[in-house]
Amino acid sequence: METPRSEVVKALTTMSRDAENDALSYGKTLGDNGLLSEKDISDLRKNTSSLNDDLVVLDRLPSVLQYRREESWAFLTLQTALLTTLPPTSFEERRFFHCEPYNDSVLSSLPVEILIEIFQLVVAGDLGLAEYDVLDVKHSPNWVISHVCRVWRSVAVSMPSLWTSVFIEDDSDLLMIDGVPFTENKATLLQEYLTRSNQYPLRVALSSSYDIQKHHEILLPHFTRCTDLNFTVNEGAINMLFTISVEFPDLKRLSIVVDDISHYPSIPRDPRSTTSPPINGFSKAPHLQEVSLRGIRIFHLGLPFPQLLSFTGDISHCFECLILFILSSRLITATLKIDLVPPYSPLSVPFTHTNLRTLSLYTDIQCIRDLRLPALEVFRIERIRSGGYHHIAELLRESRCPLRSLYLEVPALPWSKLQPILDPCSSTLTSLSIRVDAGSARSVYDALSLDGASCLAPRLEELYVRDDTSDEDKYIELSFAEDPFLDMVFWRRDSDGEVALLKSLTMCSPYSPVPFYARWQLKALEIQGLKVEYCNYAWTKKI
C-alpha cells in the first residue's frame, strides 16, 4: 500500500512532466515567425494558474525536489514575460514579435494618478537623477517616458506640468561632428517641447558658448510666462541679451553668468562708463525678486532695484556696493563677491539700510564701514584684508543689530582683533563659526566659558570651530585635545541655566590628526543629545 507521501510524489512527478511537456509544446507552437495564437494565449494563462498550484505543493516537499521547483519557476517566468506588453516596435519587428494590449499587462493596474506622481518625481529630479538637456531625446526623462508605450505617451503628453522646465546646453558631441550647435531638428524639438507645456509657467536655463539667436527666437513668444530665467553665456552669445525687449510679467528669479565679459568690446571695463547702453530687457519685470549675476556688473543691466529681495553678484567698486543698497530699499539678502577695489572716499554721513537681514561677503570692503544695518541677523565673510577687521567691528558696533549668526570663515585672527568683532553681538548670537590656531585658541575658549572676565555669547546653541594648527610643529598640540576646549563644551551643556544649552558642535582640523581623545570624551554628551560632527578637510560654513 502506497503511503500518502509516495502518492504525492507520484502525482507531482506526473504533474510536473505534464507541465514540462505543456511548456515545451508552447515553445514549439511559437514557430518560425514568433507569433502566439489566441489558443496559445488562453492555454498559457490556464497553465500559469496550474503551475502556481504546483509550487504550493512543491514547497512542502524535501529539498531533493528543489530542482523541480526551479524548473517550474523558470517556466512561469517565461510565460509571464510572454504575457507582458513591450514598447512600440518598428514595422520590421512586428513581423517577428507580438505584444499583448497594455490593459492585459501587470503595469496597467497602476492608476493614472500614480503614474503622474511618478513622472513628476522623475522629471523634477527628486529621485537624484542627473539633469539632461531637454533636447537630448535619448536621456531627457521627458522624452524617454513618452516613448515607453502608448499609454505612458498619452499620460505624458497630457501633462503640461511635465514640460515646464527647459534646460538647454551645448551638445559637445554634435559640435565635434558638424560644428552646428543648434540644428533644425533641435529647433523642431524645442518648439514641440514648449507646445506641450501649454500655458503653464516656465523655468528656462540656457547655457551656450555660441550664438543663441535661434534659441532666442523660439523662446521669445514664451518669455511672458517665465518665472525663472538662467543664462550662462560668453562674448559669443551675449548679443542676445541686448535684443531682449519684451515684458516679463511673471519673472521672479533671474540669473546671468557671463564668461570673459571684460574682454567683450560692447561692455566697458569701467562700469561708470556710458559708452555702451545697459541691457534694459529685464527692467519690465514687476515681480522680479531674486537676481544673481556673475561676470557682469549691476551697471550693465537695467533692473527694477526697488523691488528686489535677494541679490548675488560681483562688486568691483565701492560705489557699486553703496548704490546697490541705496536703490534696493527692500533687499533682505545680499551675497557679494568683492574683486579688486580702487581707493575709496568715505561718505560724509553713513547710509542706513533698514531691511537687510543676511549679508555674505567674499572679502571685506572699506565701504561697509559707511553702512548701518540695524536689521542684520546673519553675517558671513571669507577673507579679511589688512585692517579689514576694523571695518567689520565698526559695522556691527554702530548698526546695533540683533545678529544671530556670525560666520567668520577667515584665517585665525589674534584675540585682540577678534574680540572687537564679537563683543557688539555677543548678547544675541545663537550660531557662531570661527577659526583658531595655537595662538588664539585658549583665549577664544576662555571667553566662551566662565574662565573669561565675562561669558561670551550666552545664547549660543550652535558652535563651529576650525583649528588651523598644523602638525608640522611637533610641540604644538591640537586645541581640541586640551582641557580649555573640553571644559567649555561640558560647561555649556551643564551650566544650570547660566547660558543656553549647546545643541550642536562641529569640529574641523584639516591640517592635524583626528582628535580621538576629544571625540571619546564627547561621547557622553552625544548620548545626552549633543550633535557632534567632525571634519578632517577644509570645511567652511555656508548660508
Coordinates of C-alpha atoms in Angstrom, one line a residue:
M1 CA 0.0 0.0 0.0
E2 CA 1.4 3.4 -1.0
T3 CA 2.0 6.0 1.7
P4 CA 0.5 9.5 1.3
R5 CA 4.0 10.8 0.7
S6 CA 4.6 8.3 -2.1
E7 CA 1.2 9.2 -3.6
V8 CA 2.0 12.9 -3.5
V9 CA 5.4 12.3 -5.1
K10 CA 3.9 10.1 -7.8
A11 CA 1.2 12.7 -8.5
L12 CA 3.7 15.5 -8.6
T13 CA 6.0 13.6 -10.9
T14 CA 3.2 13.1 -13.3
M15 CA 2.0 16.7 -12.9
S16 CA 5.5 18.1 -13.4
R17 CA 6.1 16.1 -16.5
D18 CA 2.8 17.3 -17.9
A19 CA 3.7 20.8 -17.1
E20 CA 7.1 20.4 -18.7
N21 CA 5.6 18.9 -21.8
D22 CA 3.0 21.6 -22.0
A23 CA 5.6 24.4 -21.6
L24 CA 7.8 22.8 -24.2
S25 CA 4.8 22.4 -26.5
Y26 CA 4.1 26.1 -26.1
G27 CA 7.6 26.9 -27.1
K28 CA 7.2 24.8 -30.3
T29 CA 3.9 26.5 -31.2
L30 CA 5.8 29.8 -31.5
G31 CA 7.0 28.5 -34.8
D32 CA 9.5 30.4 -37.0
N33 CA 7.6 33.7 -37.0
G34 CA 7.4 34.0 -33.2
L35 CA 3.6 34.6 -33.1
L36 CA 1.2 33.3 -30.4
S37 CA -2.3 32.2 -31.4
E38 CA -5.3 33.1 -29.3
K39 CA -5.5 29.4 -28.2
D40 CA -1.8 29.6 -27.1
I41 CA -2.5 32.6 -25.0
S42 CA -5.5 31.0 -23.4
D43 CA -3.6 27.8 -22.7
L44 CA -0.7 29.8 -21.2
R45 CA -2.9 31.6 -18.8
K46 CA -4.5 28.3 -17.6
N47 CA -1.2 26.6 -17.3
T48 CA 0.1 29.6 -15.3
S49 CA -2.6 29.0 -12.7
S50 CA -1.7 25.3 -12.6
L51 CA 2.0 26.0 -12.1
N52 CA 1.2 28.2 -9.2
D53 CA -0.8 25.4 -7.6
D54 CA 2.2 23.1 -8.2
L55 CA 4.5 25.5 -6.4
V56 CA 2.4 25.4 -3.3
V57 CA 2.7 21.6 -3.1
L58 CA 6.4 21.6 -4.1
D59 CA 7.3 24.0 -1.3
R60 CA 6.1 21.3 1.2
L61 CA 8.5 18.6 -0.1
P62 CA 12.1 18.0 0.9
S63 CA 14.9 19.8 -0.8
V64 CA 15.5 16.7 -3.0
L65 CA 12.8 18.1 -5.3
Q66 CA 14.3 21.6 -5.4
Y67 CA 15.3 21.2 -9.0
R68 CA 11.7 20.6 -9.9
R69 CA 10.7 23.8 -8.2
E70 CA 13.4 25.8 -10.1
E71 CA 12.2 24.4 -13.4
S72 CA 8.7 25.4 -12.6
W73 CA 9.8 28.9 -11.7
A74 CA 11.7 29.1 -15.0
F75 CA 8.6 28.1 -17.0
L76 CA 6.5 30.5 -15.0
T77 CA 8.9 33.4 -15.6
L78 CA 9.0 32.6 -19.3
Q79 CA 5.2 32.6 -19.6
T80 CA 4.8 35.7 -17.6
A81 CA 7.3 37.5 -19.8
L82 CA 5.3 36.3 -22.9
L83 CA 2.2 38.0 -21.5
T84 CA 3.8 41.3 -20.7
T85 CA 3.5 44.2 -23.2
L86 CA 6.5 45.5 -25.0
P87 CA 7.5 49.1 -26.1
P88 CA 6.2 50.1 -29.6
T89 CA 8.2 48.2 -32.2
S90 CA 9.2 49.0 -35.8
F91 CA 7.5 47.7 -38.8
E92 CA 10.2 45.1 -39.3
E93 CA 9.9 43.9 -35.7
R94 CA 6.2 43.4 -35.9
R95 CA 6.7 40.6 -38.4
F96 CA 8.5 38.6 -35.7
F97 CA 7.0 39.7 -32.4
H98 CA 3.6 40.2 -30.9
C99 CA 2.7 42.0 -27.7
E100 CA -0.5 41.9 -25.8
P101 CA -2.5 45.1 -25.2
Y102 CA -1.4 47.3 -22.4
N103 CA -4.6 46.6 -20.4
D104 CA -3.5 42.9 -20.2
S105 CA -0.1 43.6 -18.5
V106 CA 0.6 43.9 -14.8
L107 CA 1.7 47.6 -15.2
S108 CA -1.8 48.5 -16.3
S109 CA -3.0 48.1 -12.7
L110 CA -1.3 51.4 -11.8
P111 CA -3.8 54.2 -11.7
V112 CA -3.1 57.2 -13.9
E113 CA -2.8 59.4 -10.8
I114 CA 0.1 57.2 -9.6
L115 CA 1.8 57.4 -13.0
I116 CA 1.5 61.2 -12.9
E117 CA 3.2 61.4 -9.5
I118 CA 6.0 59.1 -10.6
F119 CA 6.6 61.1 -13.8
Q120 CA 6.7 64.3 -11.8
L121 CA 9.3 62.9 -9.4
V122 CA 11.5 61.7 -12.3
V123 CA 11.4 64.9 -14.3
A124 CA 11.8 67.2 -11.2
G125 CA 15.0 65.4 -10.2
D126 CA 13.7 64.4 -6.8
L127 CA 14.9 60.8 -7.4
G128 CA 18.5 62.0 -7.7
L129 CA 18.8 61.7 -11.5
A130 CA 21.2 63.8 -13.4
E131 CA 19.8 66.9 -15.3
Y132 CA 19.8 66.4 -19.1
D133 CA 19.4 68.8 -22.0
V134 CA 15.7 68.7 -22.8
L135 CA 16.7 68.3 -26.5
D136 CA 18.6 65.1 -25.7
V137 CA 15.8 62.6 -26.6
K138 CA 17.9 59.6 -25.6
H139 CA 18.4 60.7 -22.0
S140 CA 16.0 63.5 -21.1
P141 CA 13.3 61.8 -18.9
N142 CA 10.5 63.8 -20.6
W143 CA 11.1 62.2 -23.9
V144 CA 12.1 58.8 -22.5
I145 CA 8.8 58.5 -20.6
S146 CA 6.8 59.4 -23.6
H147 CA 8.3 56.7 -25.7
V148 CA 7.8 53.6 -23.5
C149 CA 4.3 52.8 -24.6
R150 CA 1.1 54.4 -26.0
V151 CA -0.5 54.7 -22.5
W152 CA 2.6 56.4 -21.0
R153 CA 2.9 58.7 -24.0
S154 CA -0.8 59.7 -23.7
V155 CA -0.3 60.5 -20.0
A156 CA 3.0 62.4 -20.5
V157 CA 1.7 64.5 -23.4
S158 CA -1.5 65.3 -21.4
M159 CA 0.6 66.7 -18.5
P160 CA 1.7 70.3 -19.3
S161 CA 3.5 70.5 -15.9
L162 CA 5.9 67.8 -17.1
W163 CA 7.2 70.1 -19.8
T164 CA 7.7 73.3 -17.9
S165 CA 11.4 73.0 -17.0
V166 CA 13.5 73.9 -20.0
F167 CA 17.3 73.1 -19.6
I168 CA 19.4 73.6 -22.7
E169 CA 23.2 73.3 -23.1
D170 CA 25.7 72.9 -25.9
D171 CA 25.9 69.4 -27.3
S172 CA 29.7 68.8 -27.4
D173 CA 29.3 65.6 -29.3
L174 CA 27.2 67.2 -32.0
L175 CA 29.6 70.1 -32.3
M176 CA 32.5 67.7 -32.9
I177 CA 30.6 66.1 -35.8
D178 CA 29.3 69.0 -37.8
G179 CA 30.1 72.2 -35.8
V180 CA 26.4 73.2 -35.6
P181 CA 25.3 73.8 -32.1
F182 CA 21.6 74.1 -32.9
T183 CA 20.2 72.1 -35.8
E184 CA 16.8 72.4 -37.4
N185 CA 15.8 69.1 -35.8
K186 CA 16.6 70.5 -32.4
A187 CA 14.6 73.7 -33.2
T188 CA 11.6 71.5 -34.0
L189 CA 12.1 69.5 -30.8
L190 CA 12.2 72.7 -28.7
Q191 CA 9.0 74.0 -30.4
E192 CA 7.3 70.8 -29.7
Y193 CA 8.5 70.8 -26.1
L194 CA 7.2 74.3 -25.5
T195 CA 3.9 73.5 -27.1
R196 CA 3.4 70.6 -24.7
S197 CA 3.9 72.9 -21.7
N198 CA 0.7 74.7 -22.8
Q199 CA 0.4 78.0 -20.9
Y200 CA 1.9 76.8 -17.7
P201 CA 4.7 78.9 -16.0
L202 CA 8.2 78.1 -17.4
R203 CA 11.6 77.7 -15.9
V204 CA 14.3 78.2 -18.5
A205 CA 18.0 77.6 -18.2
L206 CA 20.2 78.2 -21.3
S207 CA 23.9 77.5 -21.4
S208 CA 25.8 78.1 -24.6
S209 CA 29.2 79.3 -25.8
Y210 CA 27.8 80.1 -29.3
D211 CA 25.3 82.3 -30.9
I212 CA 22.0 81.6 -29.3
Q213 CA 19.8 83.8 -31.6
K214 CA 17.8 80.8 -32.8
H215 CA 17.1 79.7 -29.2
H216 CA 16.0 83.3 -28.5
E217 CA 13.7 83.4 -31.5
I218 CA 11.9 80.2 -30.4
L219 CA 11.8 81.2 -26.7
L220 CA 10.7 84.8 -27.3
P221 CA 6.9 84.2 -27.5
H222 CA 7.1 82.2 -24.2
F223 CA 9.1 84.7 -22.1
T224 CA 5.9 86.3 -20.9
R225 CA 5.2 83.1 -18.8
C226 CA 8.7 82.6 -17.5
T227 CA 9.1 82.6 -13.7
D228 CA 12.8 81.6 -13.7
L229 CA 15.5 82.6 -16.3
N230 CA 19.1 81.3 -16.1
F231 CA 21.6 82.3 -18.8
T232 CA 25.2 81.1 -18.9
V233 CA 26.9 82.7 -22.0
N234 CA 30.1 84.3 -23.2
E235 CA 31.0 87.0 -25.6
G236 CA 29.8 84.9 -28.5
A237 CA 26.3 84.8 -27.1
I238 CA 25.9 88.0 -25.1
N239 CA 24.4 89.9 -28.0
M240 CA 21.1 88.1 -27.4
L241 CA 20.8 89.8 -24.0
F242 CA 20.8 93.2 -25.7
T243 CA 18.0 92.2 -28.1
I244 CA 15.5 91.2 -25.3
S245 CA 12.8 93.9 -25.2
V246 CA 9.7 92.0 -24.1
E247 CA 7.9 92.3 -20.7
F248 CA 8.3 89.6 -18.1
P249 CA 5.0 89.8 -16.1
D250 CA 5.7 86.6 -14.1
L251 CA 9.5 86.6 -13.8
K252 CA 10.6 86.1 -10.2
R253 CA 14.2 84.8 -10.4
L254 CA 17.0 85.9 -12.9
S255 CA 20.5 84.5 -13.1
I256 CA 23.1 85.6 -15.7
V257 CA 26.6 84.2 -15.8
V258 CA 29.0 85.7 -18.4
D259 CA 32.5 84.4 -19.2
D260 CA 35.3 86.8 -20.0
I261 CA 33.0 89.8 -20.2
S262 CA 35.9 92.2 -19.5
H263 CA 37.2 91.3 -23.0
Y264 CA 34.0 91.9 -24.8
P265 CA 34.1 95.3 -26.7
S266 CA 30.4 96.2 -26.1
I267 CA 30.9 96.1 -22.3
P268 CA 33.0 98.8 -20.8
R269 CA 35.7 97.8 -18.3
D270 CA 34.8 100.7 -16.0
P271 CA 31.1 100.3 -15.0
R272 CA 30.8 104.1 -14.7
S273 CA 31.4 104.5 -18.4
T274 CA 28.4 105.4 -20.5
T275 CA 29.9 104.4 -23.9
S276 CA 27.6 101.4 -24.1
P277 CA 23.9 101.3 -23.2
P278 CA 22.8 98.9 -20.4
I279 CA 20.8 95.8 -21.0
N280 CA 17.3 97.0 -20.2
G281 CA 15.3 94.0 -21.3
F282 CA 14.7 92.9 -17.7
S283 CA 13.5 96.3 -16.3
K284 CA 9.9 95.4 -17.2
A285 CA 9.6 92.6 -14.6
P286 CA 7.2 93.8 -11.9
H287 CA 7.5 90.6 -9.8
L288 CA 11.3 90.1 -10.1
Q289 CA 12.7 89.5 -6.6
E290 CA 15.9 87.4 -6.9
V291 CA 18.9 88.3 -9.1
S292 CA 22.2 86.6 -9.4
L293 CA 25.0 88.0 -11.6
R294 CA 28.4 86.5 -12.3
G295 CA 30.9 88.2 -14.7
I296 CA 28.6 91.1 -15.3
R297 CA 28.1 94.2 -13.1
I298 CA 24.9 95.8 -12.0
F299 CA 25.6 98.9 -14.1
H300 CA 25.4 96.7 -17.3
L301 CA 21.8 95.8 -16.6
G302 CA 18.7 97.9 -16.1
L303 CA 17.0 96.1 -13.2
P304 CA 13.9 97.0 -11.0
F305 CA 16.1 97.5 -8.0
P306 CA 13.4 98.9 -5.6
Q307 CA 11.5 95.6 -5.6
L308 CA 14.5 93.2 -5.2
L309 CA 14.6 91.0 -2.1
S310 CA 17.7 89.0 -2.9
F311 CA 20.9 89.8 -4.8
T312 CA 24.0 87.7 -5.5
G313 CA 26.8 89.2 -7.7
D314 CA 30.2 90.6 -8.3
I315 CA 31.3 94.0 -7.0
S316 CA 34.4 95.8 -8.3
H317 CA 33.8 99.3 -7.0
C318 CA 32.8 100.6 -3.6
F319 CA 30.2 102.9 -5.0
E320 CA 28.6 99.9 -6.8
C321 CA 28.0 98.3 -3.3
L322 CA 26.6 101.6 -1.9
I323 CA 24.3 102.2 -4.9
L324 CA 23.0 98.7 -4.7
F325 CA 21.9 99.2 -1.1
I326 CA 20.6 102.7 -1.8
L327 CA 18.5 101.6 -4.8
S328 CA 17.3 98.3 -3.4
S329 CA 15.5 99.5 -0.3
R330 CA 13.6 96.2 0.1
L331 CA 16.7 94.0 -0.1
I332 CA 16.7 91.2 2.5
T333 CA 19.6 89.0 1.4
A334 CA 22.9 90.1 -0.3
T335 CA 25.8 87.8 -1.3
L336 CA 28.7 89.8 -2.8
K337 CA 31.9 88.7 -4.3
I338 CA 34.4 91.6 -3.9
D339 CA 37.0 91.9 -6.6
L340 CA 39.9 94.5 -6.9
V341 CA 38.6 97.7 -5.4
P342 CA 40.2 101.1 -6.1
P343 CA 40.7 103.7 -3.4
Y344 CA 37.5 104.8 -1.7
S345 CA 36.4 108.1 -0.3
P346 CA 34.2 107.7 2.8
L347 CA 30.7 109.1 2.9
S348 CA 30.2 112.2 5.0
V349 CA 27.1 110.6 6.5
P350 CA 26.7 106.7 6.9
F351 CA 23.8 105.2 4.9
T352 CA 21.3 103.1 6.8
H353 CA 19.5 100.2 5.2
T354 CA 16.6 99.1 7.4
N355 CA 15.6 95.7 5.7
L356 CA 18.8 93.8 5.1
R357 CA 18.9 90.7 7.3
T358 CA 21.6 88.5 5.6
L359 CA 24.9 89.7 4.3
S360 CA 27.6 87.4 2.9
L361 CA 30.9 88.8 1.6
Y362 CA 33.8 87.0 -0.1
T363 CA 36.1 89.7 1.3
D364 CA 35.8 92.8 3.3
I365 CA 35.4 96.2 1.6
Q366 CA 36.0 99.6 3.1
C367 CA 32.6 100.9 2.2
I368 CA 30.9 98.6 4.7
R369 CA 32.0 100.9 7.5
D370 CA 29.7 103.5 5.9
L371 CA 26.7 101.2 6.2
R372 CA 24.4 100.9 9.1
L373 CA 22.3 97.7 9.1
P374 CA 20.0 97.7 12.1
A375 CA 18.1 94.6 10.9
L376 CA 21.1 92.4 10.2
E377 CA 20.7 88.9 11.6
V378 CA 23.3 86.8 9.6
F379 CA 26.8 87.9 8.6
R380 CA 29.4 85.7 6.8
I381 CA 32.8 86.6 5.4
E382 CA 35.6 84.5 3.8
R383 CA 38.5 86.9 3.8
I384 CA 39.7 89.9 5.7
R385 CA 42.4 92.1 4.3
S386 CA 44.9 94.1 6.4
G387 CA 42.9 96.3 8.7
G388 CA 39.6 94.9 7.5
Y389 CA 38.6 93.7 10.9
H390 CA 38.2 97.3 11.9
H391 CA 35.5 97.8 9.2
I392 CA 33.6 94.8 10.3
A393 CA 33.8 95.7 14.0
E394 CA 32.5 99.2 13.2
L395 CA 29.7 97.9 11.1
L396 CA 28.4 95.6 13.9
R397 CA 29.0 98.1 16.7
E398 CA 27.4 101.1 15.0
S399 CA 24.5 99.1 13.5
R400 CA 23.4 97.8 16.9
C401 CA 21.8 94.9 15.0
P402 CA 20.3 91.7 16.5
L403 CA 22.9 89.5 14.9
R404 CA 22.0 85.8 15.5
S405 CA 24.6 84.1 13.2
L406 CA 28.2 85.1 12.7
Y407 CA 30.3 83.0 10.3
L408 CA 34.0 84.2 10.3
E409 CA 35.4 81.9 7.6
V410 CA 38.7 83.7 7.7
P411 CA 42.2 82.7 8.8
A412 CA 42.5 82.7 12.5
L413 CA 42.7 86.2 14.0
P414 CA 44.6 87.2 17.2
W415 CA 42.2 87.6 20.1
S416 CA 43.0 91.4 20.1
K417 CA 41.5 91.7 16.7
L418 CA 38.7 89.1 17.1
Q419 CA 37.2 90.5 20.3
P420 CA 36.1 93.9 18.8
I421 CA 34.1 91.9 16.3
L422 CA 32.5 89.5 18.8
D423 CA 31.7 91.9 21.6
P424 CA 29.0 94.0 19.8
C425 CA 26.8 90.9 19.0
S426 CA 27.7 88.7 22.0
S427 CA 24.3 89.0 23.7
T428 CA 22.3 88.0 20.6
L429 CA 24.5 85.3 19.0
T430 CA 23.0 81.8 18.7
S431 CA 25.3 80.4 16.0
L432 CA 29.0 81.0 15.6
S433 CA 31.6 79.7 13.2
I434 CA 35.2 80.6 14.0
R435 CA 38.8 79.6 13.2
V436 CA 41.5 79.3 15.8
D437 CA 45.2 78.4 15.9
A438 CA 47.8 77.8 18.5
G439 CA 48.0 81.5 19.4
S440 CA 44.2 82.3 19.7
A441 CA 42.5 79.0 20.7
R442 CA 43.0 79.4 24.5
S443 CA 41.7 83.0 24.5
V444 CA 38.6 82.0 22.5
Y445 CA 37.7 79.0 24.6
D446 CA 38.2 81.0 27.9
A447 CA 35.9 83.8 26.5
L448 CA 33.2 81.2 25.7
S449 CA 33.3 79.9 29.3
L450 CA 33.3 81.3 32.8
D451 CA 37.1 81.5 32.8
G452 CA 36.9 84.8 30.9
A453 CA 36.1 88.1 32.5
S454 CA 32.5 87.7 31.3
C455 CA 31.0 84.8 29.3
L456 CA 30.8 85.5 25.6
A457 CA 27.7 84.6 23.6
P458 CA 25.4 83.3 26.5
R459 CA 22.7 82.3 24.0
L460 CA 24.9 80.2 21.8
E461 CA 23.3 77.0 20.6
E462 CA 25.5 76.1 17.5
L463 CA 29.3 76.3 17.5
Y464 CA 31.6 75.6 14.6
V465 CA 35.3 75.6 15.3
R466 CA 38.0 75.0 12.8
D467 CA 41.6 74.6 14.2
D468 CA 44.1 75.5 11.6
T469 CA 47.0 74.3 13.7
S470 CA 49.5 72.3 11.5
D471 CA 51.0 69.0 12.7
E472 CA 54.4 70.2 11.2
D473 CA 55.2 71.6 14.6
K474 CA 55.6 68.6 16.9
Y475 CA 55.5 70.7 20.0
I476 CA 52.0 72.2 19.4
E477 CA 49.0 70.1 20.3
L478 CA 45.6 70.4 18.6
S479 CA 43.4 72.6 20.8
F480 CA 40.5 70.1 20.7
A481 CA 42.6 67.8 22.9
E482 CA 43.3 70.4 25.6
D483 CA 41.2 71.0 28.7
P484 CA 40.0 74.5 27.9
F485 CA 38.1 73.3 24.9
L486 CA 36.5 70.3 26.6
D487 CA 35.8 72.3 29.8
M488 CA 34.0 74.9 27.7
V489 CA 31.8 72.4 25.9
F490 CA 30.9 70.4 29.1
W491 CA 30.1 73.7 30.9
R492 CA 27.8 74.8 28.1
R493 CA 25.9 71.5 28.3
D494 CA 25.5 71.7 32.1
S495 CA 25.6 75.3 33.3
D496 CA 22.5 75.2 35.4
G497 CA 20.8 77.8 33.3
E498 CA 23.6 80.3 33.3
V499 CA 23.9 80.1 29.5
A500 CA 21.8 78.5 26.7
L501 CA 22.2 74.8 26.1
L502 CA 24.7 74.0 23.4
K503 CA 22.9 71.8 20.9
S504 CA 25.3 71.4 18.0
L505 CA 29.2 71.2 17.9
T506 CA 31.2 70.9 14.7
M507 CA 35.0 70.5 14.9
C508 CA 37.3 70.8 11.9
S509 CA 41.1 70.2 11.8
P510 CA 42.2 70.0 8.1
Y511 CA 46.0 70.1 8.9
S512 CA 46.2 67.9 12.0
P513 CA 45.4 64.3 13.0
V514 CA 42.0 63.3 14.2
P515 CA 41.4 64.3 17.8
F516 CA 40.5 60.9 19.1
Y517 CA 40.7 61.9 22.8
A518 CA 38.3 64.8 22.4
R519 CA 35.8 62.7 20.4
W520 CA 36.0 60.0 23.0
Q521 CA 35.4 62.5 25.8
L522 CA 32.4 64.0 24.0
K523 CA 30.6 60.6 23.6
A524 CA 28.9 61.1 26.9
L525 CA 27.4 64.4 25.7
E526 CA 26.3 62.8 22.4
I527 CA 24.3 60.3 24.5
Q528 CA 22.6 63.3 26.2
G529 CA 21.6 64.8 22.9
L530 CA 24.5 67.0 21.8
K531 CA 25.0 66.7 18.0
V532 CA 28.7 66.3 17.4
E533 CA 30.4 66.3 14.0
Y534 CA 34.0 66.2 12.9
C535 CA 35.6 67.1 9.5
N536 CA 39.2 66.5 8.6
Y537 CA 39.1 68.6 5.5
A538 CA 39.0 72.3 4.9
W539 CA 35.3 72.7 5.8
T540 CA 33.5 76.1 5.7
K541 CA 30.1 77.0 7.0
K542 CA 27.7 78.0 4.2
I543 CA 24.5 80.0 4.5

